JSON list of C-alpha atoms in Angstrom, two decimals:
[
{"chain": "S", "resi": 1122, "resn": "UNK", "atom": "CA", "xyz": [-0.20, 8.83, 31.54]},
{"chain": "S", "resi": 1123, "resn": "UNK", "atom": "CA", "xyz": [0.48, 12.52, 30.91]},
{"chain": "S", "resi": 1124, "resn": "UNK", "atom": "CA", "xyz": [0.79, 14.16, 27.50]},
{"chain": "S", "resi": 1125, "resn": "UNK", "atom": "CA", "xyz": [4.59, 14.15, 27.69]},
{"chain": "S", "resi": 1126, "resn": "UNK", "atom": "CA", "xyz": [4.64, 10.38, 28.13]},
{"chain": "S", "resi": 1127, "resn": "UNK", "atom": "CA", "xyz": [2.25, 9.86, 25.24]},
{"chain": "S", "resi": 1128, "resn": "UNK", "atom": "CA", "xyz": [4.46, 12.00, 23.03]},
{"chain": "S", "resi": 1129, "resn": "UNK", "atom": "CA", "xyz": [7.39, 9.70, 23.84]},
{"chain": "S", "resi": 1130, "resn": "UNK", "atom": "CA", "xyz": [5.27, 6.73, 22.76]},
{"chain": "S", "resi": 1131, "resn": "UNK", "atom": "CA", "xyz": [4.38, 8.41, 19.47]},
{"chain": "S", "resi": 1132, "resn": "UNK", "atom": "CA", "xyz": [8.03, 9.22, 18.79]},
{"chain": "S", "resi": 1133, "resn": "UNK", "atom": "CA", "xyz": [9.03, 5.61, 19.56]},
{"chain": "S", "resi": 1134, "resn": "UNK", "atom": "CA", "xyz": [6.42, 4.33, 17.14]},
{"chain": "S", "resi": 1135, "resn": "UNK", "atom": "CA", "xyz": [7.66, 6.68, 14.44]},
{"chain": "S", "resi": 1136, "resn": "UNK", "atom": "CA", "xyz": [11.24, 5.49, 14.96]},
{"chain": "S", "resi": 1137, "resn": "UNK", "atom": "CA", "xyz": [10.10, 1.85, 14.76]},
{"chain": "S", "resi": 1138, "resn": "UNK", "atom": "CA", "xyz": [8.34, 2.56, 11.49]},
{"chain": "S", "resi": 1139, "resn": "UNK", "atom": "CA", "xyz": [11.39, 4.30, 10.05]},
{"chain": "S", "resi": 1140, "resn": "UNK", "atom": "CA", "xyz": [13.59, 1.29, 10.89]},
{"chain": "S", "resi": 1141, "resn": "UNK", "atom": "CA", "xyz": [11.38, -1.35, 9.27]},
{"chain": "S", "resi": 1142, "resn": "UNK", "atom": "CA", "xyz": [10.63, 0.91, 6.28]},
{"chain": "S", "resi": 1143, "resn": "UNK", "atom": "CA", "xyz": [14.32, 0.72, 5.36]},
{"chain": "S", "resi": 1144, "resn": "UNK", "atom": "CA", "xyz": [14.09, -3.00, 4.49]},
{"chain": "S", "resi": 1145, "resn": "UNK", "atom": "CA", "xyz": [14.29, -3.31, 0.68]},
{"chain": "S", "resi": 1146, "resn": "UNK", "atom": "CA", "xyz": [11.43, -4.94, -1.24]},
{"chain": "S", "resi": 1147, "resn": "UNK", "atom": "CA", "xyz": [12.00, -6.97, -4.44]},
{"chain": "S", "resi": 1148, "resn": "UNK", "atom": "CA", "xyz": [11.03, -5.02, -7.58]},
{"chain": "S", "resi": 1149, "resn": "UNK", "atom": "CA", "xyz": [7.71, -6.00, -9.20]},
{"chain": "S", "resi": 1150, "resn": "UNK", "atom": "CA", "xyz": [8.13, -8.98, -11.50]},
{"chain": "S", "resi": 1151, "resn": "UNK", "atom": "CA", "xyz": [11.19, -10.37, -9.70]},
{"chain": "S", "resi": 1152, "resn": "UNK", "atom": "CA", "xyz": [11.12, -14.21, -9.79]},
{"chain": "S", "resi": 1153, "resn": "UNK", "atom": "CA", "xyz": [11.02, -15.50, -6.21]},
{"chain": "S", "resi": 1154, "resn": "UNK", "atom": "CA", "xyz": [11.31, -18.94, -4.68]},
{"chain": "S", "resi": 1155, "resn": "UNK", "atom": "CA", "xyz": [8.65, -20.03, -2.18]},
{"chain": "S", "resi": 1156, "resn": "UNK", "atom": "CA", "xyz": [10.95, -19.17, 0.73]},
{"chain": "S", "resi": 1157, "resn": "UNK", "atom": "CA", "xyz": [11.92, -15.80, -0.77]},
{"chain": "S", "resi": 1158, "resn": "UNK", "atom": "CA", "xyz": [8.25, -14.96, -1.35]},
{"chain": "S", "resi": 1159, "resn": "UNK", "atom": "CA", "xyz": [7.39, -15.79, 2.26]},
{"chain": "S", "resi": 1160, "resn": "UNK", "atom": "CA", "xyz": [10.28, -13.64, 3.53]},
{"chain": "S", "resi": 1161, "resn": "UNK", "atom": "CA", "xyz": [9.23, -10.76, 1.27]},
{"chain": "S", "resi": 1162, "resn": "UNK", "atom": "CA", "xyz": [5.60, -11.09, 2.43]},
{"chain": "S", "resi": 1163, "resn": "UNK", "atom": "CA", "xyz": [6.61, -10.97, 6.10]},
{"chain": "S", "resi": 1164, "resn": "UNK", "atom": "CA", "xyz": [8.91, -7.99, 5.56]},
{"chain": "S", "resi": 1165, "resn": "UNK", "atom": "CA", "xyz": [6.35, -6.05, 3.54]},
{"chain": "S", "resi": 1166, "resn": "UNK", "atom": "CA", "xyz": [3.56, -6.72, 6.04]},
{"chain": "S", "resi": 1167, "resn": "UNK", "atom": "CA", "xyz": [5.84, -5.62, 8.89]},
{"chain": "S", "resi": 1168, "resn": "UNK", "atom": "CA", "xyz": [6.56, -2.31, 7.17]},
{"chain": "S", "resi": 1169, "resn": "UNK", "atom": "CA", "xyz": [2.94, -1.38, 6.58]},
{"chain": "S", "resi": 1170, "resn": "UNK", "atom": "CA", "xyz": [1.71, -2.75, 9.92]},
{"chain": "S", "resi": 1171, "resn": "UNK", "atom": "CA", "xyz": [4.31, -0.53, 11.60]},
{"chain": "S", "resi": 1172, "resn": "UNK", "atom": "CA", "xyz": [2.80, 2.42, 9.75]},
{"chain": "S", "resi": 1173, "resn": "UNK", "atom": "CA", "xyz": [-0.58, 1.37, 11.15]},
{"chain": "S", "resi": 1174, "resn": "UNK", "atom": "CA", "xyz": [0.93, 1.19, 14.62]},
{"chain": "S", "resi": 1175, "resn": "UNK", "atom": "CA", "xyz": [1.99, 4.82, 14.26]},
{"chain": "S", "resi": 1176, "resn": "UNK", "atom": "CA", "xyz": [-1.57, 5.70, 13.29]},
{"chain": "S", "resi": 1177, "resn": "UNK", "atom": "CA", "xyz": [-2.84, 3.68, 16.23]},
{"chain": "S", "resi": 1178, "resn": "UNK", "atom": "CA", "xyz": [-0.42, 5.39, 18.62]},
{"chain": "S", "resi": 1179, "resn": "UNK", "atom": "CA", "xyz": [-1.47, 8.82, 17.44]},
{"chain": "S", "resi": 1180, "resn": "UNK", "atom": "CA", "xyz": [-5.06, 7.63, 17.63]},
{"chain": "S", "resi": 1181, "resn": "UNK", "atom": "CA", "xyz": [-4.48, 6.75, 21.28]},
{"chain": "S", "resi": 1182, "resn": "UNK", "atom": "CA", "xyz": [-3.36, 10.32, 21.90]},
{"chain": "S", "resi": 1183, "resn": "UNK", "atom": "CA", "xyz": [-6.66, 11.54, 20.51]},
{"chain": "S", "resi": 1184, "resn": "UNK", "atom": "CA", "xyz": [-8.61, 8.90, 22.40]},
{"chain": "S", "resi": 1185, "resn": "UNK", "atom": "CA", "xyz": [-7.08, 10.02, 25.69]},
{"chain": "S", "resi": 1186, "resn": "UNK", "atom": "CA", "xyz": [-8.99, 13.23, 25.14]},
{"chain": "S", "resi": 1187, "resn": "UNK", "atom": "CA", "xyz": [-12.13, 11.73, 23.64]},
{"chain": "S", "resi": 1188, "resn": "UNK", "atom": "CA", "xyz": [-12.37, 8.97, 26.24]},
{"chain": "S", "resi": 1189, "resn": "UNK", "atom": "CA", "xyz": [-11.31, 11.05, 29.23]},
{"chain": "S", "resi": 1190, "resn": "UNK", "atom": "CA", "xyz": [-12.63, 9.57, 32.43]},
{"chain": "S", "resi": 1191, "resn": "UNK", "atom": "CA", "xyz": [-12.40, 5.93, 31.33]},
{"chain": "S", "resi": 1192, "resn": "UNK", "atom": "CA", "xyz": [-9.71, 3.55, 32.53]},
{"chain": "S", "resi": 1193, "resn": "UNK", "atom": "CA", "xyz": [-6.32, 3.54, 30.87]},
{"chain": "S", "resi": 1194, "resn": "UNK", "atom": "CA", "xyz": [-6.99, -0.06, 29.81]},
{"chain": "S", "resi": 1195, "resn": "UNK", "atom": "CA", "xyz": [-10.09, 1.05, 27.89]},
{"chain": "S", "resi": 1196, "resn": "UNK", "atom": "CA", "xyz": [-8.12, 3.75, 26.09]},
{"chain": "S", "resi": 1197, "resn": "UNK", "atom": "CA", "xyz": [-5.27, 1.40, 25.17]},
{"chain": "S", "resi": 1198, "resn": "UNK", "atom": "CA", "xyz": [-7.72, -1.21, 23.89]},
{"chain": "S", "resi": 1199, "resn": "UNK", "atom": "CA", "xyz": [-9.48, 1.39, 21.76]},
{"chain": "S", "resi": 1200, "resn": "UNK", "atom": "CA", "xyz": [-6.14, 2.56, 20.36]},
{"chain": "S", "resi": 1201, "resn": "UNK", "atom": "CA", "xyz": [-5.21, -1.01, 19.51]},
{"chain": "S", "resi": 1202, "resn": "UNK", "atom": "CA", "xyz": [-8.40, -1.37, 17.49]},
{"chain": "S", "resi": 1203, "resn": "UNK", "atom": "CA", "xyz": [-7.54, 1.74, 15.47]},
{"chain": "S", "resi": 1204, "resn": "UNK", "atom": "CA", "xyz": [-3.96, 0.66, 14.81]},
{"chain": "S", "resi": 1205, "resn": "UNK", "atom": "CA", "xyz": [-4.46, -3.11, 14.68]},
{"chain": "S", "resi": 1206, "resn": "UNK", "atom": "CA", "xyz": [-7.20, -4.70, 12.60]},
{"chain": "S", "resi": 1207, "resn": "UNK", "atom": "CA", "xyz": [-7.40, -2.12, 9.85]},
{"chain": "S", "resi": 1208, "resn": "UNK", "atom": "CA", "xyz": [-3.61, -1.68, 9.86]},
{"chain": "S", "resi": 1209, "resn": "UNK", "atom": "CA", "xyz": [-3.08, -5.34, 8.98]},
{"chain": "S", "resi": 1210, "resn": "UNK", "atom": "CA", "xyz": [-5.77, -5.22, 6.29]},
{"chain": "S", "resi": 1211, "resn": "UNK", "atom": "CA", "xyz": [-4.07, -2.15, 4.82]},
{"chain": "S", "resi": 1212, "resn": "UNK", "atom": "CA", "xyz": [-0.69, -3.91, 4.96]},
{"chain": "S", "resi": 1213, "resn": "UNK", "atom": "CA", "xyz": [-2.08, -6.92, 3.10]},
{"chain": "S", "resi": 1214, "resn": "UNK", "atom": "CA", "xyz": [-3.45, -4.69, 0.35]},
{"chain": "S", "resi": 1215, "resn": "UNK", "atom": "CA", "xyz": [-0.22, -2.71, -0.02]},
{"chain": "S", "resi": 1216, "resn": "UNK", "atom": "CA", "xyz": [1.71, -6.00, -0.30]},
{"chain": "S", "resi": 1217, "resn": "UNK", "atom": "CA", "xyz": [-0.85, -7.60, -2.63]},
{"chain": "S", "resi": 1218, "resn": "UNK", "atom": "CA", "xyz": [1.63, -8.28, -5.44]},
{"chain": "S", "resi": 1219, "resn": "UNK", "atom": "CA", "xyz": [3.52, -10.60, -3.07]},
{"chain": "S", "resi": 1220, "resn": "UNK", "atom": "CA", "xyz": [0.37, -12.52, -2.12]},
{"chain": "S", "resi": 1221, "resn": "UNK", "atom": "CA", "xyz": [-1.22, -12.80, -5.58]},
{"chain": "S", "resi": 1222, "resn": "UNK", "atom": "CA", "xyz": [-0.06, -15.08, -8.40]},
{"chain": "S", "resi": 1223, "resn": "UNK", "atom": "CA", "xyz": [-1.51, -13.37, -11.50]},
{"chain": "S", "resi": 1224, "resn": "UNK", "atom": "CA", "xyz": [-1.55, -15.18, -14.84]},
{"chain": "S", "resi": 1225, "resn": "UNK", "atom": "CA", "xyz": [-3.43, -14.71, -18.11]},
{"chain": "S", "resi": 1226, "resn": "UNK", "atom": "CA", "xyz": [-3.30, -16.49, -21.44]},
{"chain": "S", "resi": 1227, "resn": "UNK", "atom": "CA", "xyz": [-5.17, -16.58, -24.80]},
{"chain": "S", "resi": 1228, "resn": "UNK", "atom": "CA", "xyz": [-8.03, -19.03, -25.29]},
{"chain": "S", "resi": 1229, "resn": "UNK", "atom": "CA", "xyz": [-9.41, -17.86, -28.67]},
{"chain": "S", "resi": 1230, "resn": "UNK", "atom": "CA", "xyz": [-8.16, -15.75, -31.56]},
{"chain": "S", "resi": 1231, "resn": "UNK", "atom": "CA", "xyz": [-9.61, -12.51, -32.90]},
{"chain": "S", "resi": 1232, "resn": "UNK", "atom": "CA", "xyz": [-11.71, -14.06, -35.70]},
{"chain": "S", "resi": 1233, "resn": "UNK", "atom": "CA", "xyz": [-13.32, -16.64, -33.40]},
{"chain": "S", "resi": 1234, "resn": "UNK", "atom": "CA", "xyz": [-13.98, -13.99, -30.73]},
{"chain": "S", "resi": 1235, "resn": "UNK", "atom": "CA", "xyz": [-15.58, -11.65, -33.28]},
{"chain": "S", "resi": 1236, "resn": "UNK", "atom": "CA", "xyz": [-17.98, -14.41, -34.31]},
{"chain": "S", "resi": 1237, "resn": "UNK", "atom": "CA", "xyz": [-18.74, -15.33, -30.71]},
{"chain": "S", "resi": 1238, "resn": "UNK", "atom": "CA", "xyz": [-19.46, -11.76, -29.58]},
{"chain": "S", "resi": 1239, "resn": "UNK", "atom": "CA", "xyz": [-21.05, -10.36, -32.74]},
{"chain": "S", "resi": 1240, "resn": "UNK", "atom": "CA", "xyz": [-18.38, -7.66, -32.91]},
{"chain": "S", "resi": 1241, "resn": "UNK", "atom": "CA", "xyz": [-18.27, -5.45, -36.02]},
{"chain": "S", "resi": 1242, "resn": "UNK", "atom": "CA", "xyz": [-15.29, -3.26, -37.10]},
{"chain": "S", "resi": 1243, "resn": "UNK", "atom": "CA", "xyz": [-17.43, -0.13, -36.73]},
{"chain": "S", "resi": 1244, "resn": "UNK", "atom": "CA", "xyz": [-17.40, -0.72, -32.97]},
{"chain": "S", "resi": 1245, "resn": "UNK", "atom": "CA", "xyz": [-13.72, 0.23, -32.80]},
{"chain": "S", "resi": 1246, "resn": "UNK", "atom": "CA", "xyz": [-11.59, -0.78, -29.84]},
{"chain": "S", "resi": 1247, "resn": "UNK", "atom": "CA", "xyz": [-13.43, -3.20, -27.55]},
{"chain": "S", "resi": 1248, "resn": "UNK", "atom": "CA", "xyz": [-12.50, -4.33, -24.03]},
{"chain": "S", "resi": 1249, "resn": "UNK", "atom": "CA", "xyz": [-15.12, -6.36, -22.18]},
{"chain": "S", "resi": 1250, "resn": "UNK", "atom": "CA", "xyz": [-15.38, -8.93, -19.39]},
{"chain": "S", "resi": 1251, "resn": "UNK", "atom": "CA", "xyz": [-17.33, -12.07, -20.27]},
{"chain": "S", "resi": 1252, "resn": "UNK", "atom": "CA", "xyz": [-17.29, -13.67, -16.82]},
{"chain": "S", "resi": 1253, "resn": "UNK", "atom": "CA", "xyz": [-15.56, -13.78, -13.44]},
{"chain": "S", "resi": 1254, "resn": "UNK", "atom": "CA", "xyz": [-15.86, -16.23, -10.53]},
{"chain": "S", "resi": 1255, "resn": "UNK", "atom": "CA", "xyz": [-14.24, -16.57, -7.11]},
{"chain": "S", "resi": 1256, "resn": "UNK", "atom": "CA", "xyz": [-13.80, -19.82, -5.18]},
{"chain": "S", "resi": 1257, "resn": "UNK", "atom": "CA", "xyz": [-14.35, -20.24, -2.34]},
{"chain": "S", "resi": 1258, "resn": "UNK", "atom": "CA", "xyz": [-16.50, -17.25, -1.44]},
{"chain": "S", "resi": 1259, "resn": "UNK", "atom": "CA", "xyz": [-15.77, -17.76, 2.27]},
{"chain": "S", "resi": 1260, "resn": "UNK", "atom": "CA", "xyz": [-12.25, -18.61, 3.43]},
{"chain": "S", "resi": 1261, "resn": "UNK", "atom": "CA", "xyz": [-10.35, -18.85, 6.71]},
{"chain": "S", "resi": 1262, "resn": "UNK", "atom": "CA", "xyz": [-7.15, -16.87, 7.37]},
{"chain": "S", "resi": 1263, "resn": "UNK", "atom": "CA", "xyz": [-4.19, -18.83, 6.00]},
{"chain": "S", "resi": 1264, "resn": "UNK", "atom": "CA", "xyz": [-6.23, -20.26, 3.11]},
{"chain": "S", "resi": 1265, "resn": "UNK", "atom": "CA", "xyz": [-6.23, -19.65, -0.63]},
{"chain": "S", "resi": 1266, "resn": "UNK", "atom": "CA", "xyz": [-8.69, -18.08, -3.04]},
{"chain": "S", "resi": 1267, "resn": "UNK", "atom": "CA", "xyz": [-8.88, -18.58, -6.81]},
{"chain": "S", "resi": 1268, "resn": "UNK", "atom": "CA", "xyz": [-10.19, -15.91, -9.16]},
{"chain": "S", "resi": 1269, "resn": "UNK", "atom": "CA", "xyz": [-11.02, -16.89, -12.75]},
{"chain": "S", "resi": 1270, "resn": "UNK", "atom": "CA", "xyz": [-12.02, -14.37, -15.39]},
{"chain": "S", "resi": 1271, "resn": "UNK", "atom": "CA", "xyz": [-12.55, -14.27, -19.15]},
{"chain": "S", "resi": 1272, "resn": "UNK", "atom": "CA", "xyz": [-12.36, -11.05, -21.15]},
{"chain": "S", "resi": 1273, "resn": "UNK", "atom": "CA", "xyz": [-12.36, -9.90, -24.79]},
{"chain": "S", "resi": 1274, "resn": "UNK", "atom": "CA", "xyz": [-9.91, -7.63, -26.62]},
{"chain": "S", "resi": 1275, "resn": "UNK", "atom": "CA", "xyz": [-10.96, -6.60, -30.13]},
{"chain": "S", "resi": 1276, "resn": "UNK", "atom": "CA", "xyz": [-10.23, -3.89, -32.69]},
{"chain": "S", "resi": 1277, "resn": "UNK", "atom": "CA", "xyz": [-10.99, -3.17, -36.33]},
{"chain": "S", "resi": 1278, "resn": "UNK", "atom": "CA", "xyz": [-7.37, -4.08, -37.11]},
{"chain": "S", "resi": 1279, "resn": "UNK", "atom": "CA", "xyz": [-7.50, -7.79, -36.29]},
{"chain": "S", "resi": 1280, "resn": "UNK", "atom": "CA", "xyz": [-3.76, -8.36, -36.66]},
{"chain": "S", "resi": 1281, "resn": "UNK", "atom": "CA", "xyz": [-2.38, -5.77, -34.27]},
{"chain": "S", "resi": 1282, "resn": "UNK", "atom": "CA", "xyz": [-0.92, -6.55, -30.87]},
{"chain": "S", "resi": 1283, "resn": "UNK", "atom": "CA", "xyz": [-2.00, -4.42, -27.92]},
{"chain": "S", "resi": 1284, "resn": "UNK", "atom": "CA", "xyz": [-0.47, -3.33, -24.61]},
{"chain": "S", "resi": 1285, "resn": "UNK", "atom": "CA", "xyz": [-2.65, -4.53, -21.71]},
{"chain": "S", "resi": 1286, "resn": "UNK", "atom": "CA", "xyz": [-2.67, -3.63, -18.03]},
{"chain": "S", "resi": 1287, "resn": "UNK", "atom": "CA", "xyz": [-4.44, -6.07, -15.71]},
{"chain": "S", "resi": 1288, "resn": "UNK", "atom": "CA", "xyz": [-5.05, -4.51, -12.29]},
{"chain": "S", "resi": 1289, "resn": "UNK", "atom": "CA", "xyz": [-6.20, -6.44, -9.23]},
{"chain": "S", "resi": 1290, "resn": "UNK", "atom": "CA", "xyz": [-7.47, -4.28, -6.34]},
{"chain": "S", "resi": 1291, "resn": "UNK", "atom": "CA", "xyz": [-8.40, -5.38, -2.83]},
{"chain": "S", "resi": 1292, "resn": "UNK", "atom": "CA", "xyz": [-11.09, -3.61, -0.77]},
{"chain": "S", "resi": 1293, "resn": "UNK", "atom": "CA", "xyz": [-12.15, -4.02, 2.86]},
{"chain": "S", "resi": 1294, "resn": "UNK", "atom": "CA", "xyz": [-15.58, -3.08, 4.19]},
{"chain": "S", "resi": 1295, "resn": "UNK", "atom": "CA", "xyz": [-15.14, -0.59, 7.02]},
{"chain": "S", "resi": 1296, "resn": "UNK", "atom": "CA", "xyz": [-18.14, -1.07, 9.32]},
{"chain": "S", "resi": 1297, "resn": "UNK", "atom": "CA", "xyz": [-17.40, 2.13, 11.23]},
{"chain": "S", "resi": 1298, "resn": "UNK", "atom": "CA", "xyz": [-17.60, 4.26, 8.07]},
{"chain": "S", "resi": 1299, "resn": "UNK", "atom": "CA", "xyz": [-20.04, 2.05, 6.15]},
{"chain": "S", "resi": 1300, "resn": "UNK", "atom": "CA", "xyz": [-17.94, 2.10, 3.00]},
{"chain": "S", "resi": 1301, "resn": "UNK", "atom": "CA", "xyz": [-15.35, 0.11, 1.05]},
{"chain": "S", "resi": 1302, "resn": "UNK", "atom": "CA", "xyz": [-11.74, 1.08, 1.74]},
{"chain": "S", "resi": 1303, "resn": "UNK", "atom": "CA", "xyz": [-9.20, 0.66, -1.08]},
{"chain": "S", "resi": 1304, "resn": "UNK", "atom": "CA", "xyz": [-6.37, -1.39, 0.45]},
{"chain": "S", "resi": 1305, "resn": "UNK", "atom": "CA", "xyz": [-4.07, -1.58, -2.56]},
{"chain": "S", "resi": 1306, "resn": "UNK", "atom": "CA", "xyz": [-3.49, -2.97, -6.05]},
{"chain": "S", "resi": 1307, "resn": "UNK", "atom": "CA", "xyz": [-1.23, -5.27, -8.04]},
{"chain": "S", "resi": 1308, "resn": "UNK", "atom": "CA", "xyz": [-0.56, -4.71, -11.76]},
{"chain": "S", "resi": 1309, "resn": "UNK", "atom": "CA", "xyz": [0.42, -7.06, -14.56]},
{"chain": "S", "resi": 1310, "resn": "UNK", "atom": "CA", "xyz": [1.43, -5.52, -17.91]},
{"chain": "S", "resi": 1311, "resn": "UNK", "atom": "CA", "xyz": [2.05, -7.27, -21.23]},
{"chain": "S", "resi": 1312, "resn": "UNK", "atom": "CA", "xyz": [1.70, -7.03, -25.01]},
{"chain": "S", "resi": 1313, "resn": "UNK", "atom": "CA", "xyz": [-0.79, -9.54, -26.39]},
{"chain": "S", "resi": 1314, "resn": "UNK", "atom": "CA", "xyz": [-2.77, -10.58, -29.47]},
{"chain": "S", "resi": 1315, "resn": "UNK", "atom": "CA", "xyz": [-6.42, -9.64, -29.87]},
{"chain": "S", "resi": 1316, "resn": "UNK", "atom": "CA", "xyz": [-9.05, -12.21, -28.97]},
{"chain": "S", "resi": 1317, "resn": "UNK", "atom": "CA", "xyz": [-10.34, -13.91, -25.82]},
{"chain": "S", "resi": 1318, "resn": "UNK", "atom": "CA", "xyz": [-8.12, -14.17, -22.75]},
{"chain": "S", "resi": 1319, "resn": "UNK", "atom": "CA", "xyz": [-8.48, -16.03, -19.48]},
{"chain": "S", "resi": 1320, "resn": "UNK", "atom": "CA", "xyz": [-7.10, -14.61, -16.26]},
{"chain": "S", "resi": 1321, "resn": "UNK", "atom": "CA", "xyz": [-6.29, -16.86, -13.30]},
{"chain": "S", "resi": 1322, "resn": "UNK", "atom": "CA", "xyz": [-5.33, -15.30, -9.97]},
{"chain": "S", "resi": 1323, "resn": "UNK", "atom": "CA", "xyz": [-4.47, -17.22, -6.82]},
{"chain": "S", "resi": 1324, "resn": "UNK", "atom": "CA", "xyz": [-4.48, -15.30, -3.52]},
{"chain": "S", "resi": 1325, "resn": "UNK", "atom": "CA", "xyz": [-2.74, -16.35, -0.36]},
{"chain": "S", "resi": 1326, "resn": "UNK", "atom": "CA", "xyz": [-4.82, -15.19, 2.61]},
{"chain": "S", "resi": 1327, "resn": "UNK", "atom": "CA", "xyz": [-2.42, -14.15, 5.41]},
{"chain": "S", "resi": 1328, "resn": "UNK", "atom": "CA", "xyz": [-2.87, -16.23, 8.56]},
{"chain": "S", "resi": 1329, "resn": "UNK", "atom": "CA", "xyz": [-3.32, -12.98, 10.52]},
{"chain": "S", "resi": 1330, "resn": "UNK", "atom": "CA", "xyz": [-5.80, -11.45, 8.06]},
{"chain": "S", "resi": 1331, "resn": "UNK", "atom": "CA", "xyz": [-8.68, -9.82, 9.97]},
{"chain": "S", "resi": 1332, "resn": "UNK", "atom": "CA", "xyz": [-12.13, -11.33, 9.61]},
{"chain": "S", "resi": 1333, "resn": "UNK", "atom": "CA", "xyz": [-14.60, -9.34, 7.58]},
{"chain": "S", "resi": 1334, "resn": "UNK", "atom": "CA", "xyz": [-15.96, -8.58, 4.13]},
{"chain": "S", "resi": 1335, "resn": "UNK", "atom": "CA", "xyz": [-13.55, -8.02, 1.25]},
{"chain": "S", "resi": 1336, "resn": "UNK", "atom": "CA", "xyz": [-14.03, -7.17, -2.41]},
{"chain": "S", "resi": 1337, "resn": "UNK", "atom": "CA", "xyz": [-11.67, -8.05, -5.23]},
{"chain": "S", "resi": 1338, "resn": "UNK", "atom": "CA", "xyz": [-11.78, -6.04, -8.45]},
{"chain": "S", "resi": 1339, "resn": "UNK", "atom": "CA", "xyz": [-10.08, -7.03, -11.69]},
{"chain": "S", "resi": 1340, "resn": "UNK", "atom": "CA", "xyz": [-9.72, -4.24, -14.26]},
{"chain": "S", "resi": 1341, "resn": "UNK", "atom": "CA", "xyz": [-8.38, -4.55, -17.80]},
{"chain": "S", "resi": 1342, "resn": "UNK", "atom": "CA", "xyz": [-7.10, -1.49, -19.68]},
{"chain": "S", "resi": 1343, "resn": "UNK", "atom": "CA", "xyz": [-6.05, -1.49, -23.34]},
{"chain": "S", "resi": 1344, "resn": "UNK", "atom": "CA", "xyz": [-6.31, 0.74, -26.44]},
{"chain": "S", "resi": 1345, "resn": "UNK", "atom": "CA", "xyz": [-7.70, 3.60, -24.35]},
{"chain": "S", "resi": 1346, "resn": "UNK", "atom": "CA", "xyz": [-10.60, 1.45, -23.13]},
{"chain": "S", "resi": 1347, "resn": "UNK", "atom": "CA", "xyz": [-11.20, -0.39, -19.88]},
{"chain": "S", "resi": 1348, "resn": "UNK", "atom": "CA", "xyz": [-13.65, -2.69, -18.17]},
{"chain": "S", "resi": 1349, "resn": "UNK", "atom": "CA", "xyz": [-13.80, -4.21, -14.69]},
{"chain": "S", "resi": 1350, "resn": "UNK", "atom": "CA", "xyz": [-15.56, -6.88, -12.66]},
{"chain": "S", "resi": 1351, "resn": "UNK", "atom": "CA", "xyz": [-15.81, -7.42, -8.90]},
{"chain": "S", "resi": 1352, "resn": "UNK", "atom": "CA", "xyz": [-16.49, -10.34, -6.59]},
{"chain": "S", "resi": 1353, "resn": "UNK", "atom": "CA", "xyz": [-17.00, -10.33, -2.81]},
{"chain": "S", "resi": 1354, "resn": "UNK", "atom": "CA", "xyz": [-15.08, -12.49, -0.35]},
{"chain": "S", "resi": 1355, "resn": "UNK", "atom": "CA", "xyz": [-15.71, -13.25, 3.34]},
{"chain": "S", "resi": 1356, "resn": "UNK", "atom": "CA", "xyz": [-12.72, -14.03, 5.58]},
{"chain": "S", "resi": 1357, "resn": "UNK", "atom": "CA", "xyz": [-13.92, -15.91, 8.64]},
{"chain": "S", "resi": 1358, "resn": "UNK", "atom": "CA", "xyz": [-12.27, -18.28, 11.10]},
{"chain": "S", "resi": 1359, "resn": "UNK", "atom": "CA", "xyz": [-13.56, -21.77, 11.68]}
]
């Protein structure tokens, strides 16, 4: 195919992306039924996968030069790899808030937590993870993953309430670049009492999620302090 034809393909991909990008997404925090959540997931994934298709199409243009002399089938296959696997992983991360059910609740008050941790008022504001676990550590596409974490919030003023941001971030290990790619985050914000809190996050793994190594990070920010913890996850069929 000549350069003019490839340009037409790129333009068509851009138009396709523009059309699906117009579909409205529910604002963060909007209560959704199971059916509404599934519709929103599919729509969101379609938008970001279309963006990946644009990248893949443009990547094919570059590959036509880089892979000159190979068959057209080889070049198309290589372009599909660029715009396919990683595009869906990126889409999942950008739509994470629609795939993650994030909850947290108090399990101990400030006085009990101070005794448990050995905290003293001279320490000042204190944000710290006590533990985090992920089950299962290996999951098939279409499955579910549970993330459980415990963290402490303390301050010299035991009676104050604090504004907390809980951020869940999804990473994908890019074998070609040998690094972790940030796919996207989901935030939960609330005003809470000091003490010990438990976070419970349930992830739906899309049935089309690419196999590979993922990393989930939970970060807690409050009172100008923050702490985070990570756990690794393998998505594998079978």
